[in-house]
């Protein structure tokens, strides 16, 4: 069985690939566990001096696997508590590790996929990429660090706009808002991210780590907020709004709240 998250390390650069292309790299329990495993391996390996995170196939990550959530029925709360524990621990590891982390965003990043973009130190997107938070569109609540990191990246009002209206940002808008650092042709995303990672891998890793620690120390509280996110999305998935929102999305109809 293929791994849901692939790790390749070469010349100091770790490439982490979300590997559920047939499901738009939606986050399920297996992927959550494997993402944490890979994050810890990158964090512990002194030979990893830069990290690139990308998605297999056409899309970066559609966020949570809604069909898998719907299948859990009344046990979805416990399922999401466990899933977010794995994913949030992975995000913490990527955010705190000494090596610079670069998101190479291909296609769509939605929901928790936007959180994986936010956790990266830098982000490069393809010209055709799109970004959508999507949570309230299906009656759920933010997770994957979005309620903490997104306002700090794009500002409070813009974060609220994205979270409340579920509007989709184009790659150029994401660049203008500061969600990504660079927009390139779609076919060049991974190559550009790897080139930047190679530059970091040849640079002063401890100096980069010091920069990351100082930025982190100036704005503590990520882990506590992610713990609150996990509880909130688990509770919302059991609420009638969450049940109806997910069901309506999967049935391709307008939700009735």
PDB file of C-alpha atoms in Angstrom:
ATOM      1  CA  UNK A   1       0.000   0.000   0.000  1.00  0.00           C
ATOM      2  CA  UNK A   2       1.357   3.414  -0.957  1.00  0.00           C
ATOM      3  CA  UNK A   3       2.203   5.854   1.794  1.00  0.00           C
ATOM      4  CA  UNK A   4      -0.157   8.812   2.229  1.00  0.00           C
ATOM      5  CA  UNK A   5       2.839  11.075   2.894  1.00  0.00           C
ATOM      6  CA  UNK A   6       6.117  10.615   1.058  1.00  0.00           C
ATOM      7  CA  UNK A   7       9.524  11.791   2.265  1.00  0.00           C
ATOM      8  CA  UNK A   8      12.573  12.187   0.055  1.00  0.00           C
ATOM      9  CA  UNK A   9      15.811  13.677   1.364  1.00  0.00           C
ATOM     10  CA  UNK A  10      18.588  14.697  -1.032  1.00  0.00           C
ATOM     11  CA  UNK A  11      21.412  17.203  -0.688  1.00  0.00           C
ATOM     12  CA  UNK A  12      20.031  18.585   2.569  1.00  0.00           C
ATOM     13  CA  UNK A  13      16.520  19.174   1.185  1.00  0.00           C
ATOM     14  CA  UNK A  14      13.566  17.118   2.431  1.00  0.00           C
ATOM     15  CA  UNK A  15      10.612  16.974   0.055  1.00  0.00           C
ATOM     16  CA  UNK A  16       7.363  16.080   1.830  1.00  0.00           C
ATOM     17  CA  UNK A  17       4.585  15.065  -0.573  1.00  0.00           C
ATOM     18  CA  UNK A  18       0.943  14.633   0.408  1.00  0.00           C
ATOM     19  CA  UNK A  19       0.159  11.488  -1.561  1.00  0.00           C
ATOM     20  CA  UNK A  20      -3.610  11.003  -1.864  1.00  0.00           C
ATOM     21  CA  UNK A  21      -3.915  12.498  -5.337  1.00  0.00           C
ATOM     22  CA  UNK A  22      -7.118  10.572  -6.098  1.00  0.00           C
ATOM     23  CA  UNK A  23      -8.738  12.291  -3.105  1.00  0.00           C
ATOM     24  CA  UNK A  24      -7.210  15.739  -3.709  1.00  0.00           C
ATOM     25  CA  UNK A  25      -4.868  15.024  -0.772  1.00  0.00           C
ATOM     26  CA  UNK A  26      -7.689  15.389   1.749  1.00  0.00           C
ATOM     27  CA  UNK A  27      -6.539  14.799   5.319  1.00  0.00           C
ATOM     28  CA  UNK A  28      -7.665  11.499   6.852  1.00  0.00           C
ATOM     29  CA  UNK A  29      -6.389   9.598   9.886  1.00  0.00           C
ATOM     30  CA  UNK A  30      -3.692   7.724   7.975  1.00  0.00           C
ATOM     31  CA  UNK A  31      -2.367  10.921   6.448  1.00  0.00           C
ATOM     32  CA  UNK A  32      -2.468  12.671   9.819  1.00  0.00           C
ATOM     33  CA  UNK A  33      -0.390   9.958  11.458  1.00  0.00           C
ATOM     34  CA  UNK A  34       2.080   9.794   8.586  1.00  0.00           C
ATOM     35  CA  UNK A  35       2.419  13.579   8.396  1.00  0.00           C
ATOM     36  CA  UNK A  36       3.402  13.643  12.062  1.00  0.00           C
ATOM     37  CA  UNK A  37       5.863  10.783  11.548  1.00  0.00           C
ATOM     38  CA  UNK A  38       7.501  12.597   8.637  1.00  0.00           C
ATOM     39  CA  UNK A  39       7.586  15.923  10.483  1.00  0.00           C
ATOM     40  CA  UNK A  40       9.360  14.325  13.434  1.00  0.00           C
ATOM     41  CA  UNK A  41      11.851  12.632  11.123  1.00  0.00           C
ATOM     42  CA  UNK A  42      12.658  15.958   9.449  1.00  0.00           C
ATOM     43  CA  UNK A  43      12.964  17.690  12.800  1.00  0.00           C
ATOM     44  CA  UNK A  44      15.319  15.044  14.203  1.00  0.00           C
ATOM     45  CA  UNK A  45      17.558  14.648  11.143  1.00  0.00           C
ATOM     46  CA  UNK A  46      20.546  17.043  11.253  1.00  0.00           C
ATOM     47  CA  UNK A  47      21.029  16.397   7.542  1.00  0.00           C
ATOM     48  CA  UNK A  48      17.706  18.103   6.760  1.00  0.00           C
ATOM     49  CA  UNK A  49      18.542  21.763   6.249  1.00  0.00           C
ATOM     50  CA  UNK A  50      15.426  22.820   4.299  1.00  0.00           C
ATOM     51  CA  UNK A  51      11.978  21.320   3.741  1.00  0.00           C
ATOM     52  CA  UNK A  52       9.543  21.553   0.814  1.00  0.00           C
ATOM     53  CA  UNK A  53       5.896  20.549   1.365  1.00  0.00           C
ATOM     54  CA  UNK A  54       3.764  19.879  -1.711  1.00  0.00           C
ATOM     55  CA  UNK A  55       0.839  17.789  -2.955  1.00  0.00           C
ATOM     56  CA  UNK A  56       0.782  14.939  -5.450  1.00  0.00           C
ATOM     57  CA  UNK A  57      -1.424  15.321  -8.511  1.00  0.00           C
ATOM     58  CA  UNK A  58      -3.442  18.409  -9.394  1.00  0.00           C
ATOM     59  CA  UNK A  59      -4.046  19.846  -5.939  1.00  0.00           C
ATOM     60  CA  UNK A  60      -2.107  20.777  -2.805  1.00  0.00           C
ATOM     61  CA  UNK A  61      -4.716  19.754  -0.214  1.00  0.00           C
ATOM     62  CA  UNK A  62      -8.516  19.968  -0.033  1.00  0.00           C
ATOM     63  CA  UNK A  63      -8.479  20.010   3.783  1.00  0.00           C
ATOM     64  CA  UNK A  64     -10.302  17.426   5.873  1.00  0.00           C
ATOM     65  CA  UNK A  65     -11.743  14.296   4.283  1.00  0.00           C
ATOM     66  CA  UNK A  66     -15.450  15.119   4.639  1.00  0.00           C
ATOM     67  CA  UNK A  67     -16.636  11.729   3.387  1.00  0.00           C
ATOM     68  CA  UNK A  68     -14.505  10.006   5.996  1.00  0.00           C
ATOM     69  CA  UNK A  69     -15.954  12.332   8.636  1.00  0.00           C
ATOM     70  CA  UNK A  70     -19.533  11.664   7.515  1.00  0.00           C
ATOM     71  CA  UNK A  71     -18.935   7.911   7.689  1.00  0.00           C
ATOM     72  CA  UNK A  72     -18.071   8.206  11.394  1.00  0.00           C
ATOM     73  CA  UNK A  73     -21.597   9.275  12.335  1.00  0.00           C
ATOM     74  CA  UNK A  74     -21.976   9.922  16.063  1.00  0.00           C
ATOM     75  CA  UNK A  75     -18.325   9.015  16.688  1.00  0.00           C
ATOM     76  CA  UNK A  76     -17.026  11.878  14.520  1.00  0.00           C
ATOM     77  CA  UNK A  77     -16.155  13.997  17.559  1.00  0.00           C
ATOM     78  CA  UNK A  78     -13.651  11.479  18.887  1.00  0.00           C
ATOM     79  CA  UNK A  79     -12.368  10.865  15.381  1.00  0.00           C
ATOM     80  CA  UNK A  80     -11.657  14.573  14.839  1.00  0.00           C
ATOM     81  CA  UNK A  81     -10.069  14.965  18.258  1.00  0.00           C
ATOM     82  CA  UNK A  82      -7.642  12.195  17.357  1.00  0.00           C
ATOM     83  CA  UNK A  83      -7.074  13.402  13.790  1.00  0.00           C
ATOM     84  CA  UNK A  84      -6.362  16.996  14.797  1.00  0.00           C
ATOM     85  CA  UNK A  85      -4.033  15.802  17.558  1.00  0.00           C
ATOM     86  CA  UNK A  86      -1.828  14.175  14.912  1.00  0.00           C
ATOM     87  CA  UNK A  87      -2.044  16.997  12.364  1.00  0.00           C
ATOM     88  CA  UNK A  88      -1.592  19.779  14.902  1.00  0.00           C
ATOM     89  CA  UNK A  89       1.462  18.036  16.361  1.00  0.00           C
ATOM     90  CA  UNK A  90       2.876  17.816  12.837  1.00  0.00           C
ATOM     91  CA  UNK A  91       2.202  21.508  12.234  1.00  0.00           C
ATOM     92  CA  UNK A  92       3.912  22.358  15.516  1.00  0.00           C
ATOM     93  CA  UNK A  93       6.964  20.322  14.505  1.00  0.00           C
ATOM     94  CA  UNK A  94       7.201  21.937  11.064  1.00  0.00           C
ATOM     95  CA  UNK A  95       6.730  25.401  12.542  1.00  0.00           C
ATOM     96  CA  UNK A  96       9.326  24.923  15.284  1.00  0.00           C
ATOM     97  CA  UNK A  97      12.008  22.968  13.393  1.00  0.00           C
ATOM     98  CA  UNK A  98      15.349  24.638  12.684  1.00  0.00           C
ATOM     99  CA  UNK A  99      15.169  24.099   8.918  1.00  0.00           C
ATOM    100  CA  UNK A 100      13.239  26.632   6.801  1.00  0.00           C
ATOM    101  CA  UNK A 101       9.979  25.157   5.474  1.00  0.00           C
ATOM    102  CA  UNK A 102       8.627  26.087   2.032  1.00  0.00           C
ATOM    103  CA  UNK A 103       5.108  25.314   0.809  1.00  0.00           C
ATOM    104  CA  UNK A 104       4.955  24.540  -2.930  1.00  0.00           C
ATOM    105  CA  UNK A 105       1.262  25.094  -3.638  1.00  0.00           C
ATOM    106  CA  UNK A 106      -0.132  23.358  -6.693  1.00  0.00           C
ATOM    107  CA  UNK A 107      -3.819  23.665  -7.546  1.00  0.00           C
ATOM    108  CA  UNK A 108      -6.238  24.227  -4.664  1.00  0.00           C
ATOM    109  CA  UNK A 109      -5.496  24.638  -0.971  1.00  0.00           C
ATOM    110  CA  UNK A 110      -8.725  24.522   1.043  1.00  0.00           C
ATOM    111  CA  UNK A 111      -9.602  24.328   4.726  1.00  0.00           C
ATOM    112  CA  UNK A 112      -6.785  22.596   6.568  1.00  0.00           C
ATOM    113  CA  UNK A 113      -4.729  22.782   3.387  1.00  0.00           C
ATOM    114  CA  UNK A 114      -4.527  26.537   3.930  1.00  0.00           C
ATOM    115  CA  UNK A 115      -3.261  25.771   7.434  1.00  0.00           C
ATOM    116  CA  UNK A 116      -0.432  23.736   5.912  1.00  0.00           C
ATOM    117  CA  UNK A 117       0.431  26.751   3.752  1.00  0.00           C
ATOM    118  CA  UNK A 118       0.349  29.003   6.806  1.00  0.00           C
ATOM    119  CA  UNK A 119       2.656  26.730   8.828  1.00  0.00           C
ATOM    120  CA  UNK A 120       5.415  27.114   6.226  1.00  0.00           C
ATOM    121  CA  UNK A 121       7.992  29.869   6.582  1.00  0.00           C
ATOM    122  CA  UNK A 122       7.633  30.766   2.897  1.00  0.00           C
ATOM    123  CA  UNK A 123       5.123  29.786   0.210  1.00  0.00           C
ATOM    124  CA  UNK A 124       5.321  29.605  -3.579  1.00  0.00           C
ATOM    125  CA  UNK A 125       2.098  29.143  -5.562  1.00  0.00           C
ATOM    126  CA  UNK A 126       1.270  28.280  -9.133  1.00  0.00           C
ATOM    127  CA  UNK A 127      -0.532  30.909 -11.163  1.00  0.00           C
ATOM    128  CA  UNK A 128      -3.632  28.734 -11.284  1.00  0.00           C
ATOM    129  CA  UNK A 129      -3.686  28.033  -7.551  1.00  0.00           C
ATOM    130  CA  UNK A 130      -6.719  28.899  -5.436  1.00  0.00           C
ATOM    131  CA  UNK A 131      -7.173  29.268  -1.694  1.00  0.00           C
ATOM    132  CA  UNK A 132     -10.401  28.805   0.259  1.00  0.00           C
ATOM    133  CA  UNK A 133     -11.018  28.335   3.983  1.00  0.00           C
ATOM    134  CA  UNK A 134     -14.366  26.547   3.443  1.00  0.00           C
ATOM    135  CA  UNK A 135     -15.085  25.661   7.104  1.00  0.00           C
ATOM    136  CA  UNK A 136     -18.260  27.667   7.697  1.00  0.00           C
ATOM    137  CA  UNK A 137     -19.505  26.636   4.251  1.00  0.00           C
ATOM    138  CA  UNK A 138     -20.018  23.144   5.676  1.00  0.00           C
ATOM    139  CA  UNK A 139     -20.960  24.195   9.208  1.00  0.00           C
ATOM    140  CA  UNK A 140     -17.577  23.426  10.772  1.00  0.00           C
ATOM    141  CA  UNK A 141     -14.913  25.431  12.617  1.00  0.00           C
ATOM    142  CA  UNK A 142     -11.286  26.249  11.737  1.00  0.00           C
ATOM    143  CA  UNK A 143      -8.455  23.846  12.501  1.00  0.00           C
ATOM    144  CA  UNK A 144      -4.881  23.168  11.318  1.00  0.00           C
ATOM    145  CA  UNK A 145      -3.616  26.449  12.854  1.00  0.00           C
ATOM    146  CA  UNK A 146      -5.760  28.671  10.601  1.00  0.00           C
ATOM    147  CA  UNK A 147      -7.395  30.631  13.438  1.00  0.00           C
ATOM    148  CA  UNK A 148      -3.944  31.441  14.848  1.00  0.00           C
ATOM    149  CA  UNK A 149      -1.568  31.810  11.908  1.00  0.00           C
ATOM    150  CA  UNK A 150      -3.881  33.194   9.212  1.00  0.00           C
ATOM    151  CA  UNK A 151      -4.739  36.471  11.045  1.00  0.00           C
ATOM    152  CA  UNK A 152      -1.036  36.973  11.735  1.00  0.00           C
ATOM    153  CA  UNK A 153      -0.221  36.554   8.044  1.00  0.00           C
ATOM    154  CA  UNK A 154      -3.043  38.466   6.306  1.00  0.00           C
ATOM    155  CA  UNK A 155      -4.467  40.541   9.158  1.00  0.00           C
ATOM    156  CA  UNK A 156      -7.531  40.077  11.356  1.00  0.00           C
ATOM    157  CA  UNK A 157     -10.186  41.563   9.072  1.00  0.00           C
ATOM    158  CA  UNK A 158      -8.993  39.718   5.992  1.00  0.00           C
ATOM    159  CA  UNK A 159      -8.813  36.476   7.956  1.00  0.00           C
ATOM    160  CA  UNK A 160     -12.372  36.998   9.175  1.00  0.00           C
ATOM    161  CA  UNK A 161     -13.496  37.722   5.626  1.00  0.00           C
ATOM    162  CA  UNK A 162     -11.994  34.459   4.400  1.00  0.00           C
ATOM    163  CA  UNK A 163     -13.345  32.437   7.312  1.00  0.00           C
ATOM    164  CA  UNK A 164     -16.854  33.916   7.346  1.00  0.00           C
ATOM    165  CA  UNK A 165     -17.579  34.339   3.629  1.00  0.00           C
ATOM    166  CA  UNK A 166     -15.550  31.414   2.255  1.00  0.00           C
ATOM    167  CA  UNK A 167     -14.493  33.538  -0.692  1.00  0.00           C
ATOM    168  CA  UNK A 168     -11.826  32.032  -2.883  1.00  0.00           C
ATOM    169  CA  UNK A 169      -8.509  33.807  -3.335  1.00  0.00           C
ATOM    170  CA  UNK A 170      -6.662  33.537  -6.624  1.00  0.00           C
ATOM    171  CA  UNK A 171      -2.901  33.119  -6.565  1.00  0.00           C
ATOM    172  CA  UNK A 172      -2.387  36.788  -7.401  1.00  0.00           C
ATOM    173  CA  UNK A 173      -4.755  37.854  -4.605  1.00  0.00           C
ATOM    174  CA  UNK A 174      -2.964  35.511  -2.200  1.00  0.00           C
ATOM    175  CA  UNK A 175       0.299  37.201  -3.164  1.00  0.00           C
ATOM    176  CA  UNK A 176      -1.208  40.661  -2.681  1.00  0.00           C
ATOM    177  CA  UNK A 177      -2.572  39.663   0.741  1.00  0.00           C
ATOM    178  CA  UNK A 178       0.750  38.156   1.836  1.00  0.00           C
ATOM    179  CA  UNK A 179      -0.492  34.563   2.058  1.00  0.00           C
ATOM    180  CA  UNK A 180       2.203  33.492  -0.418  1.00  0.00           C
ATOM    181  CA  UNK A 181       5.594  35.001  -1.235  1.00  0.00           C
ATOM    182  CA  UNK A 182       5.798  34.261  -4.941  1.00  0.00           C
ATOM    183  CA  UNK A 183       3.594  33.209  -7.855  1.00  0.00           C
ATOM    184  CA  UNK A 184       5.139  31.253 -10.729  1.00  0.00           C
ATOM    185  CA  UNK A 185       3.883  29.240 -13.681  1.00  0.00           C
ATOM    186  CA  UNK A 186       2.076  26.108 -12.534  1.00  0.00           C
ATOM    187  CA  UNK A 187       4.646  23.772 -14.037  1.00  0.00           C
ATOM    188  CA  UNK A 188       7.466  25.572 -12.212  1.00  0.00           C
ATOM    189  CA  UNK A 189       6.136  25.505  -8.635  1.00  0.00           C
ATOM    190  CA  UNK A 190       8.052  22.519  -7.322  1.00  0.00           C
ATOM    191  CA  UNK A 191      11.262  23.400  -9.194  1.00  0.00           C
ATOM    192  CA  UNK A 192      11.221  26.954  -7.830  1.00  0.00           C
ATOM    193  CA  UNK A 193      10.536  25.736  -4.293  1.00  0.00           C
ATOM    194  CA  UNK A 194      13.361  23.205  -4.505  1.00  0.00           C
ATOM    195  CA  UNK A 195      15.741  25.832  -5.856  1.00  0.00           C
ATOM    196  CA  UNK A 196      14.958  28.077  -2.899  1.00  0.00           C
ATOM    197  CA  UNK A 197      15.314  25.123  -0.526  1.00  0.00           C
ATOM    198  CA  UNK A 198      18.709  24.295  -2.045  1.00  0.00           C
ATOM    199  CA  UNK A 199      19.811  27.862  -1.354  1.00  0.00           C
ATOM    200  CA  UNK A 200      18.753  27.481   2.289  1.00  0.00           C
ATOM    201  CA  UNK A 201      20.397  24.052   2.526  1.00  0.00           C
ATOM    202  CA  UNK A 202      23.709  25.656   1.532  1.00  0.00           C
ATOM    203  CA  UNK A 203      23.276  28.496   4.009  1.00  0.00           C
ATOM    204  CA  UNK A 204      23.740  29.075   7.767  1.00  0.00           C
ATOM    205  CA  UNK A 205      21.088  26.725   9.191  1.00  0.00           C
ATOM    206  CA  UNK A 206      21.672  27.749  12.797  1.00  0.00           C
ATOM    207  CA  UNK A 207      21.219  31.384  11.834  1.00  0.00           C
ATOM    208  CA  UNK A 208      17.917  30.569  10.110  1.00  0.00           C
ATOM    209  CA  UNK A 209      16.882  28.611  13.202  1.00  0.00           C
ATOM    210  CA  UNK A 210      17.666  31.620  15.409  1.00  0.00           C
ATOM    211  CA  UNK A 211      15.445  33.814  13.227  1.00  0.00           C
ATOM    212  CA  UNK A 212      12.599  31.303  13.511  1.00  0.00           C
ATOM    213  CA  UNK A 213      12.986  31.050  17.300  1.00  0.00           C
ATOM    214  CA  UNK A 214      12.908  34.827  17.713  1.00  0.00           C
ATOM    215  CA  UNK A 215       9.795  35.222  15.564  1.00  0.00           C
ATOM    216  CA  UNK A 216       8.158  32.373  17.490  1.00  0.00           C
ATOM    217  CA  UNK A 217       9.061  33.840  20.878  1.00  0.00           C
ATOM    218  CA  UNK A 218       7.519  37.176  19.932  1.00  0.00           C
ATOM    219  CA  UNK A 219       4.130  35.559  19.339  1.00  0.00           C
ATOM    220  CA  UNK A 220       3.613  32.474  21.558  1.00  0.00           C
ATOM    221  CA  UNK A 221       0.452  30.440  21.916  1.00  0.00           C
ATOM    222  CA  UNK A 222       0.199  28.309  18.739  1.00  0.00           C
ATOM    223  CA  UNK A 223      -0.131  24.947  20.487  1.00  0.00           C
ATOM    224  CA  UNK A 224      -2.771  26.162  22.931  1.00  0.00           C
ATOM    225  CA  UNK A 225      -4.830  27.611  20.112  1.00  0.00           C
ATOM    226  CA  UNK A 226      -4.567  24.420  18.049  1.00  0.00           C
ATOM    227  CA  UNK A 227      -5.834  22.457  21.067  1.00  0.00           C
ATOM    228  CA  UNK A 228      -8.867  24.752  21.164  1.00  0.00           C
ATOM    229  CA  UNK A 229      -9.303  24.318  17.403  1.00  0.00           C
ATOM    230  CA  UNK A 230      -9.365  20.545  17.759  1.00  0.00           C
ATOM    231  CA  UNK A 231     -12.088  20.656  20.392  1.00  0.00           C
ATOM    232  CA  UNK A 232     -14.108  23.222  18.411  1.00  0.00           C
ATOM    233  CA  UNK A 233     -14.169  21.340  15.104  1.00  0.00           C
ATOM    234  CA  UNK A 234     -14.980  18.079  16.919  1.00  0.00           C
ATOM    235  CA  UNK A 235     -17.933  19.725  18.681  1.00  0.00           C
ATOM    236  CA  UNK A 236     -19.119  21.436  15.510  1.00  0.00           C
ATOM    237  CA  UNK A 237     -19.016  18.181  13.539  1.00  0.00           C
ATOM    238  CA  UNK A 238     -21.530  16.728  16.043  1.00  0.00           C
ATOM    239  CA  UNK A 239     -23.787  19.813  15.930  1.00  0.00           C
ATOM    240  CA  UNK A 240     -26.763  19.740  13.565  1.00  0.00           C
ATOM    241  CA  UNK A 241     -25.139  22.501  11.484  1.00  0.00           C
ATOM    242  CA  UNK A 242     -22.001  20.461  10.955  1.00  0.00           C
ATOM    243  CA  UNK A 243     -23.898  17.273  10.161  1.00  0.00           C
ATOM    244  CA  UNK A 244     -26.099  19.096   7.634  1.00  0.00           C
ATOM    245  CA  UNK A 245     -23.221  21.086   6.134  1.00  0.00           C
ATOM    246  CA  UNK A 246     -21.056  18.050   5.463  1.00  0.00           C
ATOM    247  CA  UNK A 247     -24.006  16.012   4.173  1.00  0.00           C
ATOM    248  CA  UNK A 248     -25.074  18.810   1.821  1.00  0.00           C
ATOM    249  CA  UNK A 249     -21.548  19.199   0.462  1.00  0.00           C
ATOM    250  CA  UNK A 250     -21.261  15.491  -0.266  1.00  0.00           C
ATOM    251  CA  UNK A 251     -24.745  15.434  -1.833  1.00  0.00           C
ATOM    252  CA  UNK A 252     -23.870  18.531  -3.907  1.00  0.00           C
ATOM    253  CA  UNK A 253     -26.847  20.579  -2.702  1.00  0.00           C
ATOM    254  CA  UNK A 254     -27.370  23.771  -0.732  1.00  0.00           C
ATOM    255  CA  UNK A 255     -27.302  23.261   3.019  1.00  0.00           C
ATOM    256  CA  UNK A 256     -30.417  23.955   5.082  1.00  0.00           C
ATOM    257  CA  UNK A 257     -29.314  25.318   8.456  1.00  0.00           C
TER     258      UNK A 257
END
